[in-house]
Short mmCIF file of C-alpha atoms in Angstrom, two decimals:
data_model
loop_
_atom_site.label_atom_id
_atom_site.label_comp_id
_atom_site.label_asym_id
_atom_site.label_seq_id
_atom_site.Cartn_x
_atom_site.Cartn_y
_atom_site.Cartn_z
CA MET A 14 8.31 -22.60 11.86
CA ASP A 15 6.06 -23.96 8.62
CA PHE A 16 3.32 -21.82 9.36
CA VAL A 17 5.32 -18.40 9.67
CA LEU A 18 6.79 -19.22 6.48
CA ILE A 19 3.59 -19.41 5.25
CA VAL A 20 2.76 -16.73 5.87
CA VAL A 21 5.63 -14.29 4.96
CA ILE A 22 5.53 -16.10 1.28
CA GLY A 23 1.93 -15.09 1.90
CA PHE A 24 2.64 -12.15 2.61
CA ALA A 25 5.03 -11.68 -0.24
CA ALA A 26 2.68 -13.40 -2.90
CA GLY A 27 -0.08 -10.84 -2.47
CA VAL A 28 2.77 -7.33 -2.19
CA THR A 29 3.90 -8.99 -5.70
CA SER A 30 -0.11 -9.20 -6.99
CA GLY A 31 -1.28 -4.94 -5.62
CA MET A 32 2.05 -4.05 -7.20
CA LEU A 33 1.97 -5.55 -10.86
CA GLY A 34 -1.43 -6.14 -11.23
CA VAL A 35 -0.88 -10.13 -10.89
CA GLY A 36 -2.42 -13.23 -9.05
CA GLY A 37 0.56 -13.89 -7.09
CA GLY A 38 0.53 -17.47 -7.99
CA ILE A 39 4.27 -17.30 -9.10
CA VAL A 40 4.71 -16.75 -5.25
CA PHE A 41 1.85 -18.55 -4.00
CA VAL A 42 2.90 -21.82 -6.19
CA PRO A 43 6.39 -22.68 -4.80
CA GLY A 44 5.16 -21.48 -1.43
CA LEU A 45 2.49 -24.50 -1.64
CA VAL A 46 4.84 -27.05 -2.98
CA PHE A 47 7.95 -26.43 -1.06
CA VAL A 48 6.44 -25.32 2.35
CA LEU A 49 2.93 -27.17 2.38
CA GLY A 50 4.50 -30.39 0.58
CA LEU A 51 1.06 -29.91 -2.46
CA SER A 52 1.81 -31.39 -5.54
CA GLN A 53 2.22 -29.55 -8.76
CA LEU A 54 -1.19 -29.39 -9.54
CA SER A 55 -2.71 -29.44 -6.02
CA ALA A 56 -0.77 -26.35 -5.76
CA GLN A 57 -1.84 -24.84 -8.83
CA SER A 58 -5.68 -25.44 -8.73
CA THR A 59 -5.28 -24.34 -4.43
CA SER A 60 -3.34 -20.97 -5.55
CA LEU A 61 -6.01 -20.41 -7.73
CA LEU A 62 -8.44 -20.32 -5.11
CA ALA A 63 -6.48 -17.94 -3.37
CA ILE A 64 -6.12 -15.54 -6.07
CA VAL A 65 -9.55 -15.01 -6.08
CA PRO A 66 -10.12 -12.56 -2.51
CA VAL A 67 -6.49 -11.31 -3.53
CA ALA A 68 -7.77 -9.51 -6.70
CA ILE A 69 -10.97 -8.65 -5.78
CA VAL A 70 -9.48 -7.02 -2.79
CA GLY A 71 -6.96 -5.32 -5.59
CA ALA A 72 -9.17 -4.34 -8.14
CA TRP A 73 -10.92 -2.43 -5.13
CA ARG A 74 -8.16 -0.26 -3.79
CA GLN A 75 -6.83 0.03 -7.90
CA ARG A 76 -10.53 1.45 -8.08
CA LYS A 77 -10.19 4.40 -5.79
CA TYR A 78 -6.93 4.77 -6.09
CA GLY A 79 -8.31 5.32 -10.15
CA ASN A 80 -6.50 3.12 -12.02
CA VAL A 81 -9.07 0.48 -13.27
CA ARG A 82 -10.93 1.02 -16.74
CA LEU A 83 -14.39 -1.13 -16.01
CA ARG A 84 -15.48 -1.13 -19.09
CA ALA A 85 -12.34 -3.09 -20.78
CA GLY A 86 -11.95 -5.06 -16.46
CA LEU A 87 -15.31 -6.21 -17.58
CA VAL A 88 -14.49 -7.46 -21.25
CA LEU A 89 -11.18 -9.19 -20.44
CA ALA A 90 -13.18 -11.45 -17.92
CA ALA A 91 -16.55 -11.67 -19.78
CA LEU A 92 -14.27 -13.48 -22.79
CA SER A 93 -11.35 -15.35 -21.22
CA PRO A 94 -13.98 -18.34 -20.51
CA ILE A 95 -13.06 -18.81 -24.29
CA GLY A 96 -9.21 -18.60 -24.04
CA VAL A 97 -9.64 -21.13 -20.75
CA VAL A 98 -11.71 -23.63 -23.14
CA GLY A 99 -9.32 -23.38 -26.12
CA GLY A 100 -5.98 -24.02 -23.67
CA ALA A 101 -7.38 -27.04 -22.22
CA GLU A 102 -8.04 -28.24 -26.62
CA LEU A 103 -4.26 -26.55 -27.03
CA ALA A 104 -3.12 -28.79 -24.30
CA ASN A 105 -5.27 -32.11 -26.09
CA VAL A 106 -3.44 -30.82 -29.39
CA LEU A 107 0.09 -29.82 -28.56
CA PRO A 108 3.01 -31.20 -26.60
CA THR A 109 3.04 -29.49 -22.98
CA ARG A 110 6.84 -28.56 -24.24
CA ALA A 111 6.39 -26.49 -26.74
CA LEU A 112 4.02 -24.68 -25.20
CA GLU A 113 5.80 -24.26 -22.42
CA LEU A 114 8.92 -23.20 -24.21
CA SER A 115 6.40 -20.97 -26.60
CA PHE A 116 5.10 -19.12 -23.94
CA ALA A 117 8.34 -18.63 -21.70
CA ALA A 118 9.25 -17.38 -25.37
CA VAL A 119 6.55 -14.86 -25.42
CA GLN A 120 7.20 -13.44 -21.95
CA ILE A 121 11.08 -12.54 -22.84
CA VAL A 122 9.83 -10.41 -25.48
CA PHE A 123 7.15 -8.49 -23.38
CA ALA A 124 10.23 -8.34 -20.79
CA PHE A 125 11.99 -6.68 -22.81
CA GLY A 126 9.21 -4.57 -24.00
CA LEU A 127 8.52 -3.12 -20.22
CA ALA A 128 12.39 -3.29 -19.75
CA ARG A 129 13.00 -0.59 -22.21
CA ARG A 130 10.10 1.44 -20.82
CA ALA A 131 12.10 1.33 -17.30
CA VAL A 132 14.95 2.79 -18.37
CA MET B 28 -12.73 -4.38 -28.10
CA ALA B 29 -11.02 -6.41 -30.78
CA ARG B 30 -7.59 -6.64 -28.87
CA LEU B 31 -8.97 -6.88 -25.96
CA ALA B 32 -10.69 -9.99 -26.86
CA VAL B 33 -7.09 -11.50 -28.36
CA ILE B 34 -6.43 -10.85 -24.95
CA ALA B 35 -8.67 -12.40 -22.89
CA THR B 36 -8.41 -15.59 -24.90
CA VAL B 37 -4.28 -15.47 -24.47
CA ALA B 38 -5.01 -14.84 -20.70
CA GLY B 39 -7.05 -17.59 -20.33
CA ALA B 40 -5.84 -19.97 -22.09
CA PHE B 41 -2.24 -18.98 -20.81
CA SER B 42 -4.48 -19.77 -17.20
CA GLY B 43 -5.55 -22.69 -18.24
CA LEU B 44 -2.50 -24.39 -19.27
CA PHE B 45 -0.77 -23.18 -16.54
CA GLY B 46 -2.68 -23.29 -13.82
CA VAL B 47 -2.20 -19.05 -13.04
CA GLY B 48 -4.36 -15.79 -13.07
CA GLY B 49 -3.39 -14.75 -16.42
CA GLY B 50 -2.04 -11.24 -15.24
CA ALA B 51 1.68 -11.86 -16.94
CA VAL B 52 -0.15 -12.37 -19.92
CA ILE B 53 -3.00 -9.12 -19.68
CA VAL B 54 -0.56 -6.71 -18.21
CA PRO B 55 2.51 -6.21 -20.84
CA LEU B 56 -0.44 -6.70 -23.49
CA LEU B 57 -2.32 -3.72 -21.86
CA ILE B 58 0.95 -2.02 -22.32
CA LEU B 59 3.03 -2.99 -25.08
CA TRP B 60 -0.28 -3.60 -27.40
CA MET B 61 -3.08 -0.90 -25.81
CA GLY B 62 -1.10 1.84 -24.57
CA TYR B 63 -2.23 1.40 -21.36
CA GLU B 64 -0.43 3.96 -18.81
CA GLU B 65 1.58 1.20 -15.69
CA ARG B 66 -0.85 1.38 -12.91
CA GLU B 67 -4.33 1.53 -15.12
CA ALA B 68 -2.78 -1.70 -17.13
CA THR B 69 -2.83 -3.57 -13.07
CA GLY B 70 -5.72 -2.32 -11.96
CA THR B 71 -7.30 -3.65 -15.17
CA SER B 72 -5.84 -6.60 -15.13
CA LEU B 73 -6.56 -6.97 -11.30
CA THR B 74 -10.33 -6.70 -12.49
CA ALA B 75 -10.34 -9.95 -15.19
CA ILE B 76 -8.38 -12.01 -12.94
CA PRO B 77 -11.22 -13.21 -10.06
CA VAL B 78 -12.48 -14.28 -13.26
CA ILE B 79 -10.44 -16.33 -14.41
CA ALA B 80 -8.80 -17.70 -11.27
CA ALA B 81 -12.83 -18.60 -10.50
CA ILE B 82 -13.12 -20.43 -13.85
CA GLY B 83 -9.84 -22.86 -12.69
CA VAL B 84 -10.82 -23.03 -8.96
CA ALA B 85 -14.37 -24.61 -10.20
CA VAL B 86 -12.72 -27.06 -13.34
CA GLN B 87 -9.70 -28.14 -10.39
CA GLY B 88 -12.32 -28.17 -7.26
CA ILE B 89 -14.18 -31.03 -9.29
CA HIS B 90 -11.72 -32.86 -9.47
CA GLY B 91 -10.40 -32.58 -5.87
CA ASN B 92 -7.04 -30.85 -6.38
CA VAL B 93 -8.25 -27.44 -3.92
CA HIS B 94 -7.28 -27.77 -0.87
CA VAL B 95 -8.99 -25.31 0.72
CA LEU B 96 -7.72 -24.81 4.29
CA ASP B 97 -3.82 -24.20 3.26
CA GLY B 98 -5.74 -21.86 0.06
CA LEU B 99 -6.69 -19.97 3.22
CA ALA B 100 -3.17 -19.68 5.23
CA ILE B 101 -1.58 -18.43 2.49
CA GLY B 102 -4.21 -16.88 1.05
CA ILE B 103 -5.00 -14.86 3.89
CA PRO B 104 -1.87 -12.98 4.75
CA ALA B 105 -1.73 -12.33 0.95
CA ILE B 106 -4.78 -9.93 1.11
CA GLY B 107 -2.77 -8.02 3.26
CA GLY B 108 -0.33 -8.05 1.13
CA VAL B 109 -2.08 -6.96 -1.93
CA LEU B 110 -3.44 -3.99 0.39
CA ALA B 111 0.38 -3.02 1.42
CA GLY B 112 1.38 -3.60 -2.66
CA THR B 113 -1.51 -1.54 -4.20
CA ALA B 114 -0.54 1.71 -2.18
CA LEU B 115 2.92 0.96 -2.49
CA GLN B 116 2.11 1.19 -6.58
CA GLN B 117 0.42 4.79 -5.58
CA ARG B 118 4.01 5.56 -4.26
CA ILE B 119 6.60 4.60 -6.71
CA SER B 120 6.90 5.86 -10.52
CA VAL B 121 5.65 3.75 -13.46
CA ARG B 122 9.01 2.66 -14.30
CA VAL B 123 10.10 1.13 -11.76
CA VAL B 124 6.64 -0.83 -12.14
CA ALA B 125 7.69 -2.07 -15.27
CA GLY B 126 10.82 -2.84 -14.78
CA ALA B 127 9.97 -5.52 -11.70
CA PHE B 128 7.12 -6.23 -14.20
CA ALA B 129 10.23 -7.50 -16.67
CA VAL B 130 11.65 -8.51 -13.72
CA LEU B 131 8.80 -11.26 -13.47
CA LEU B 132 8.17 -12.25 -17.18
CA VAL B 133 12.05 -13.74 -16.24
CA ALA B 134 10.88 -15.08 -13.40
CA SER B 135 8.14 -16.69 -14.93
CA ALA B 136 9.67 -17.78 -17.78
CA ALA B 137 11.97 -19.09 -16.50
CA VAL B 138 9.27 -21.59 -14.33
CA LEU B 139 8.22 -22.19 -17.19
CA VAL B 140 11.54 -23.76 -18.69
CA PHE B 141 13.31 -25.36 -15.71
#
């Protein structure tokens, strides 16, 4: 039963990834925590592993469909490690709660911006 | 180029802090700040995500936090899902993509807050 559930959740994460251009972690992580019983940290780490092939396949399909600006994508990929290191430093300086609330606020602003394009 | 550098940095930080791929930051910024069309933003985001996620896997793998078999169990069906999701995206209006992304962002914000 758990096996069927994990296949369904995995497939749903992939659909989310393909449709919205994200890794799918927002679906992977709860699946790994609640169905497979991983801790939050292990689930996030394991989710990142699942994201790598999924995003590669998604990028390959989108390239075929003509929806990839390759140079921009490669620039983003090349410069992102600066952010990963910076984020880790930030986590040592600022309380986790402040970071969570800040990013949540930014996401709500983005959500408004995108919702306005939808209507 | 400067804007891409800012987006890469913020996405990397988001990924490093919360253990996700960074797409939730990249896609809205490409659309709202750089004027990308929705499908282009999602395709370009997917190109950058494997690198960002791979860095996280490498770091967390050293600490023994990556469960490979569980990752395969959930990740292999997801490859089928991403084929379906990208195909579906070509057949729907970009307005639906924008609206669905807004919903995803609200869900993501809720996860961060609660």
